[in-house]
mmCIF file with all atom_site columns, C-alpha atoms in Angstrom:
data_model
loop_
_atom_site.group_PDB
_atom_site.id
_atom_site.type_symbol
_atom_site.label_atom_id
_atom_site.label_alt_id
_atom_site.label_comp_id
_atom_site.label_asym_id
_atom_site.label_entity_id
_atom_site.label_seq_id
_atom_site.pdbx_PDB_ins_code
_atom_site.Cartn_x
_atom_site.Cartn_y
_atom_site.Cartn_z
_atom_site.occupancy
_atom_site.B_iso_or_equiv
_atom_site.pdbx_formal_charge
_atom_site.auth_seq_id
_atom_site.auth_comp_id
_atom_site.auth_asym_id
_atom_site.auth_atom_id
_atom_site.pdbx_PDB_model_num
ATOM 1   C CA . UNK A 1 1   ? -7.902  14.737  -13.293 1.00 51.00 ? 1   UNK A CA 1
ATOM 2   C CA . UNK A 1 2   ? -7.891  13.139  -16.648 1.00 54.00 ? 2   UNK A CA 1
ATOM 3   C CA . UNK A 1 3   ? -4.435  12.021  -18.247 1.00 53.00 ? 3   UNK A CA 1
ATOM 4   C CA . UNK A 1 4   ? -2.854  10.728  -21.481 1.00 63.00 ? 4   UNK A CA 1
ATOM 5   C CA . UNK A 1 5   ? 0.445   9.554   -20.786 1.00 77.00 ? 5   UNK A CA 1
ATOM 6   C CA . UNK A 1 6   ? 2.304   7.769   -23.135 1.00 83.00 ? 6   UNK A CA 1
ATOM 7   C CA . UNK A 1 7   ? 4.439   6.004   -20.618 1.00 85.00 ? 7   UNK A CA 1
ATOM 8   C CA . UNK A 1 8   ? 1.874   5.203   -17.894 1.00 83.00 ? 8   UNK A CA 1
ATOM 9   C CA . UNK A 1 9   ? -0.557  3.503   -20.910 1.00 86.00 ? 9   UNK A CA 1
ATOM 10  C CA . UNK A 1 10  ? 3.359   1.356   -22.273 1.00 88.00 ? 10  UNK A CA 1
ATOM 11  C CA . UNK A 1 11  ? 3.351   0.604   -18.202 1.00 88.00 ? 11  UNK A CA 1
ATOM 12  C CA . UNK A 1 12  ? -0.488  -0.967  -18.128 1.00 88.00 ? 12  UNK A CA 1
ATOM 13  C CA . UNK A 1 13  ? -0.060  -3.027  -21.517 1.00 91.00 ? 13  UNK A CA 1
ATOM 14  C CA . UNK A 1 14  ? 0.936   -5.448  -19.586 1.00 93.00 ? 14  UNK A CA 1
ATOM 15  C CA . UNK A 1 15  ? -2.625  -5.833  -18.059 1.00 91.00 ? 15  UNK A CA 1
ATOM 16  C CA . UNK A 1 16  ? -4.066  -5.748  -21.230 1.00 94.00 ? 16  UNK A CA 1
ATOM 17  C CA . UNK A 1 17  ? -2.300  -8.740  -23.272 1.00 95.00 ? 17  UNK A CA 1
ATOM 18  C CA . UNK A 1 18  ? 0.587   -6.422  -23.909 1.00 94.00 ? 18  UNK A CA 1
ATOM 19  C CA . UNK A 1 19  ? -1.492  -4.742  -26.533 1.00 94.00 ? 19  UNK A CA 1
ATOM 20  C CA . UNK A 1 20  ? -0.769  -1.471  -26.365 1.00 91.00 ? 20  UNK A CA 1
ATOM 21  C CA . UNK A 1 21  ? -4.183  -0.531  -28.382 1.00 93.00 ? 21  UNK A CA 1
ATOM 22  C CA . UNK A 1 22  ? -6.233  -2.499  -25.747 1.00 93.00 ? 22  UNK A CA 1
ATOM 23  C CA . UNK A 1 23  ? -5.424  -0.013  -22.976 1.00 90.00 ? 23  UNK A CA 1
ATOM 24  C CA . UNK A 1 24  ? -7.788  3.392   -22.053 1.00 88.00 ? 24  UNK A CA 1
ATOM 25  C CA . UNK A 1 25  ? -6.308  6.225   -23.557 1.00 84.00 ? 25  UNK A CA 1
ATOM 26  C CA . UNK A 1 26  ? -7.155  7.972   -20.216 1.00 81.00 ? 26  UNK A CA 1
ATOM 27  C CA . UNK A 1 27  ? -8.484  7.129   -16.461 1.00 76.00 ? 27  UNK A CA 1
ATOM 28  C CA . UNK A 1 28  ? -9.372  9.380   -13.984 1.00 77.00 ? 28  UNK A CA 1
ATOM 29  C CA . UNK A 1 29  ? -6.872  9.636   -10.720 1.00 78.00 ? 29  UNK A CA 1
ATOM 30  C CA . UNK A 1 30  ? -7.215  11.887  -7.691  1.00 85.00 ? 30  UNK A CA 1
ATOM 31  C CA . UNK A 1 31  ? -4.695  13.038  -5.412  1.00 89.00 ? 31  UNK A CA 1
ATOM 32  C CA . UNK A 1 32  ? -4.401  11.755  -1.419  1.00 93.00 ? 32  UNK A CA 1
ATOM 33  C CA . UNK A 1 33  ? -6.020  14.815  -0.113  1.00 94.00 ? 33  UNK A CA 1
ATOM 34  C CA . UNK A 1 34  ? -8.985  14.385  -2.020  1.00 93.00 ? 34  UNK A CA 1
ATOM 35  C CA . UNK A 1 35  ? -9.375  10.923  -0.691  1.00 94.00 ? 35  UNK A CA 1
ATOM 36  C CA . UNK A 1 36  ? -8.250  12.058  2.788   1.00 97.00 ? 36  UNK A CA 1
ATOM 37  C CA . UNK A 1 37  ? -11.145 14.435  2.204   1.00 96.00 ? 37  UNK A CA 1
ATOM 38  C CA . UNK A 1 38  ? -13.972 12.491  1.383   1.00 96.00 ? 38  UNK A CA 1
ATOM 39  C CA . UNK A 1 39  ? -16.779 11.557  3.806   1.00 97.00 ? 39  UNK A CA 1
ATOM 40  C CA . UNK A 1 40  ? -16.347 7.605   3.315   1.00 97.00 ? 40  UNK A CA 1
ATOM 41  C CA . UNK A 1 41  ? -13.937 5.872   1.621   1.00 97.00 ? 41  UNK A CA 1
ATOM 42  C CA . UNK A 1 42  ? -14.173 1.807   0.021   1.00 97.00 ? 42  UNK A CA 1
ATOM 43  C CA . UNK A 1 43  ? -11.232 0.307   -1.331  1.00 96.00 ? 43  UNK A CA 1
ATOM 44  C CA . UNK A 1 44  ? -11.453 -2.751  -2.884  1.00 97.00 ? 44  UNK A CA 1
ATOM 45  C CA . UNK A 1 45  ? -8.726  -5.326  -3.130  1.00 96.00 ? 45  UNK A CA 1
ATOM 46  C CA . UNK A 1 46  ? -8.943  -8.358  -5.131  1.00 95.00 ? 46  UNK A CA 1
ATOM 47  C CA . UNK A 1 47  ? -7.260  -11.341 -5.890  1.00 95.00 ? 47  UNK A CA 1
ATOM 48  C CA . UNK A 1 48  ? -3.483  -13.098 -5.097  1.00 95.00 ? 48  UNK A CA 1
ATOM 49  C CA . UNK A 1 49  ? -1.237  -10.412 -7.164  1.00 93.00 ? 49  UNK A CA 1
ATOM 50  C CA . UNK A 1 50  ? -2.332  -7.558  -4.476  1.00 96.00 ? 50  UNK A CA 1
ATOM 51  C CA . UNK A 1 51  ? -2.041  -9.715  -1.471  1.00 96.00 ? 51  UNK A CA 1
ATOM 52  C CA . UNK A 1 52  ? 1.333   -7.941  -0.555  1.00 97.00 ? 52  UNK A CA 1
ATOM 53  C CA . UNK A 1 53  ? 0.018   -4.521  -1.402  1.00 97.00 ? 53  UNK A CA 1
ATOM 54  C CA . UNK A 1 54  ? -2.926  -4.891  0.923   1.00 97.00 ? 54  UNK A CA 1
ATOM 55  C CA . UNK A 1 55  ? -0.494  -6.463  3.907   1.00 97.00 ? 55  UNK A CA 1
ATOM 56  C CA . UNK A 1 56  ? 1.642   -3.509  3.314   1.00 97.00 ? 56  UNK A CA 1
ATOM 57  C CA . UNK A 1 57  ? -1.443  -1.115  3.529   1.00 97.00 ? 57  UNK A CA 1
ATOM 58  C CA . UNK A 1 58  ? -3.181  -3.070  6.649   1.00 95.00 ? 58  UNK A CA 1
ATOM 59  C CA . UNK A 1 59  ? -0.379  -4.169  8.306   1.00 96.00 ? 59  UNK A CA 1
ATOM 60  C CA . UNK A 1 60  ? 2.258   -1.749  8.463   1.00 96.00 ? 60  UNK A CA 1
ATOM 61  C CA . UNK A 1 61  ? 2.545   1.987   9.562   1.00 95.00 ? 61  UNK A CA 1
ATOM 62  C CA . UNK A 1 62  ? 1.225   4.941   7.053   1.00 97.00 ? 62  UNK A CA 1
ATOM 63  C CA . UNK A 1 63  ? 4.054   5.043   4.614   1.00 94.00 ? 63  UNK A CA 1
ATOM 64  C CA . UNK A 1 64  ? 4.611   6.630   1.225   1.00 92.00 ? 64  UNK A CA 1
ATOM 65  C CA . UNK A 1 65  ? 5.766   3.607   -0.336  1.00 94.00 ? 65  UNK A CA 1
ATOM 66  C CA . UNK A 1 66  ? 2.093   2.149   -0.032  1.00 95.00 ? 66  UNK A CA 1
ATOM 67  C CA . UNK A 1 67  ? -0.133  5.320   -0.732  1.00 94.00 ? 67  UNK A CA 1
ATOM 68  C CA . UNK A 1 68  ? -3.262  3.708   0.444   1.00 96.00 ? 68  UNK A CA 1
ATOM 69  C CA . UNK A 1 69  ? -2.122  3.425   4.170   1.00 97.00 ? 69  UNK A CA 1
ATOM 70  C CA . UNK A 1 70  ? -3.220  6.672   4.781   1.00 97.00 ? 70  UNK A CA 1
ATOM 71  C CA . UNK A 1 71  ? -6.649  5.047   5.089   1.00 97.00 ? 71  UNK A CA 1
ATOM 72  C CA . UNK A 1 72  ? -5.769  3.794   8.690   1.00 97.00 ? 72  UNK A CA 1
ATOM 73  C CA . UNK A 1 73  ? -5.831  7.610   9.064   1.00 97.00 ? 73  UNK A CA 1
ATOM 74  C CA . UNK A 1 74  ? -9.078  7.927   7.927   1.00 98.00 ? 74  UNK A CA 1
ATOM 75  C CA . UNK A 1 75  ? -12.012 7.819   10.306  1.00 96.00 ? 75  UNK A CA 1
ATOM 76  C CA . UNK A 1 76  ? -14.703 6.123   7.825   1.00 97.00 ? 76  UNK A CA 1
ATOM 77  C CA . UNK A 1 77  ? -12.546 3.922   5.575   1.00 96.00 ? 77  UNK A CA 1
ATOM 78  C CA . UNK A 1 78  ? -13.402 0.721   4.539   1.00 94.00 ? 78  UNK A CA 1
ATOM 79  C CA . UNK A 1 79  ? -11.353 -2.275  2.850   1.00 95.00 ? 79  UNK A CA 1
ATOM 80  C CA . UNK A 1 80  ? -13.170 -4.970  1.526   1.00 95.00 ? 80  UNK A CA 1
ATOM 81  C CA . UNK A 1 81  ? -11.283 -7.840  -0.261  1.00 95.00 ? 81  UNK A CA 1
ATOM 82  C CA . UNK A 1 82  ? -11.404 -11.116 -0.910  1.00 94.00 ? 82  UNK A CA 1
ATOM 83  C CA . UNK A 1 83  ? -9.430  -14.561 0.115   1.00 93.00 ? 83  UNK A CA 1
ATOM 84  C CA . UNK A 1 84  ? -6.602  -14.279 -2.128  1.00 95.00 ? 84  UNK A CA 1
ATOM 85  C CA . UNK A 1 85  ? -6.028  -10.437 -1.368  1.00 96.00 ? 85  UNK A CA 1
ATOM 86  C CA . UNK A 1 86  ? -6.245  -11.807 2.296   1.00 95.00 ? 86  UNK A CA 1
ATOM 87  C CA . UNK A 1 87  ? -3.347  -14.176 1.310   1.00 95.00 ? 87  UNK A CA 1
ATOM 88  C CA . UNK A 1 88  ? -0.322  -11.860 3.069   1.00 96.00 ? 88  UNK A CA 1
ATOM 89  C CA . UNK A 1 89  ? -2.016  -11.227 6.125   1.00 95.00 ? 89  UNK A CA 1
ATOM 90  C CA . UNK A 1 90  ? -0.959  -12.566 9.252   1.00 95.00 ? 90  UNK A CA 1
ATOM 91  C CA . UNK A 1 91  ? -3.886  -14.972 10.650  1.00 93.00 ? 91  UNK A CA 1
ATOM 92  C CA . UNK A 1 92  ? -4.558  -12.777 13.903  1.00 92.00 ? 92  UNK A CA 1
ATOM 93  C CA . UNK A 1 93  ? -5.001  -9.556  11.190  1.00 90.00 ? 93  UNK A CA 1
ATOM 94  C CA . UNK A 1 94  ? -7.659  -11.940 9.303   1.00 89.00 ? 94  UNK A CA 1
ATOM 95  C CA . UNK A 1 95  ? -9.149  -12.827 12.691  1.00 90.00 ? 95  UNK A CA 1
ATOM 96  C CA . UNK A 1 96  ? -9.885  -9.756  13.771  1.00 89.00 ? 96  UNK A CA 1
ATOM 97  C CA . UNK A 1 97  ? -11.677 -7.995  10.828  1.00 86.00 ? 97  UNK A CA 1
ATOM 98  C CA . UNK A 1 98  ? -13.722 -11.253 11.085  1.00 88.00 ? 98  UNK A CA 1
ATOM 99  C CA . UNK A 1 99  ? -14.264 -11.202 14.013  1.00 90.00 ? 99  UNK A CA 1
ATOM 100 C CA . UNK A 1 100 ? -15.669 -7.310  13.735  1.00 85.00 ? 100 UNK A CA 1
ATOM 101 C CA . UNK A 1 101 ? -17.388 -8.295  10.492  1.00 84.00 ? 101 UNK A CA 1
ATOM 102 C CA . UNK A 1 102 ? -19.062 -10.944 12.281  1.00 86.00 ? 102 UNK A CA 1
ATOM 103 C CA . UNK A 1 103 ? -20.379 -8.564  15.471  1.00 87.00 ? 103 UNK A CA 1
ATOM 104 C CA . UNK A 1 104 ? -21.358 -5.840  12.538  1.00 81.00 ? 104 UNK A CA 1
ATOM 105 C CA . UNK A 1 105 ? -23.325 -8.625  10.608  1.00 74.00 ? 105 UNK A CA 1
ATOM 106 C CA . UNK A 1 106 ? -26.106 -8.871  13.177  1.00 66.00 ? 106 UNK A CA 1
#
């Protein structure tokens, strides 16, 4: 779905220098179904400022709060992120997707 939302594009400004004209006029979203639906799923998750989002996603229980922890219901999700995203996570959580990263690698 396409939307223009005055509010939601005042909210994002602040990604974009808080200049107002610098942010899309419109972005495509989809609803939790639809992802819940889809064959495969890849989230990506970069850098320190969504290192609590992911440890809320990975490490806790499906919860509305953090949307994207549905994807532990998912049966072909994938999360790929990088150090800083990885920040949050408590070291045996880092362990073991390195660990199965590791045994997938070969």
């Amino acid at each position: 779905m396409l939307f223009r939302s005055l509010d939601t594009i005042k909210a994002n400004a602040r990604f974009f220098d808080n200049d107002i004209s610098k942010v899309p006029q419109t972005s495509l979203t989809i609803g939790v179904g639809t992802v819940m639906d889809a064959v495969e799923v890849l989230l990506v998750v970069s850098g320190l400022a969504k290192a609590r989002a992911l440890q809320k996603v990975v490490e806790e229980g499906v919860n509305h709060m953090w949307t994207a922890s549905c994807l532990q219901l998912h049966s072909h999700a994938l999360i790929a992120c990088d150090d800083e995203a990885a920040m949050e996570l408590k070291v045996a959580t880092v362990n073991y997707f390195k660990e199965i990263e590791s045994r997938t690698a070969h």
